[in-house]
Amino acid sequence: MRKTLVALTLVCLTGSAAAEEIGSVSTKFKLMGPNDKIVVEVFQDEDLPGIACYLSRAKTGGVSGAVGVAEDTSDASLECVQIGPVALTDDIRSGKRNGEQVFKKRTSLITKTLQVVRFYDAPRNAVVYLTYSDRIIEGSPKNSVSAVAIQPWPNAAAPATSNK
């Protein structure tokens, strides 16, 4: 049982970039505990470090939010930009890693997560990111998408394609 729990924890922690909070704004006053907020975070795709994604999401306040048992709404928005040279791996370029999770954040105590997944649009040489919320039983159709057209980066050596 203990080995299963450790393995499950490791699976949940892998494959996700860490986000850095840029800022937040209050949306609803709470007498007890923190206010409800919209939080703006940034993370970089670990496989494509020349891309940064900015994610805004709802964060529930109050006493339940303060102790980590509140369930955040599925409202989120995403914008990704090229911030440096981008070297696409063969697996990404071929589409074999389409739908791969690049970010995941728990938005309830156990059952709900906010995720960002990546796709490659070969005809347009663009990387597409999709954010959505899911639950163990039922997810939400609320989503946001952002596309980054890969451009040559000034003053950078031509990125080599890796076989990762």
Coordinates of N, CA, C and O in Angstrom, one line a residue, residues 56 70 78 85 122 131 157:
S56 N -3.6 33.1 -16.3 CA -4.4 33.7 -15.2 C -5.5 32.7 -14.8 O -6.1 32.0 -15.7
A70 N -10.7 24.6 -0.4 CA -11.7 25.2 -1.4 C -11.5 24.7 -2.8 O -10.3 24.2 -3.1
L78 N -4.9 31.8 -21.0 CA -3.5 31.5 -21.3 C -3.0 32.3 -22.5 O -3.7 32.5 -23.5
P85 N 15.5 31.4 -28.4 CA 15.5 30.4 -29.5 C 14.8 29.2 -29.1 O 14.8 28.8 -27.9
A122 N 2.5 21.5 -37.4 CA 3.7 21.4 -38.4 C 3.5 22.4 -39.6 O 4.4 23.1 -40.0
T131 N -5.2 25.2 -22.2 CA -5.5 25.0 -20.8 C -6.9 24.6 -20.6 O -7.8 25.1 -21.2
A157 N 22.6 31.4 -32.3 CA 23.0 30.4 -33.3 C 21.8 29.6 -33.7 O 20.8 29.4 -32.9

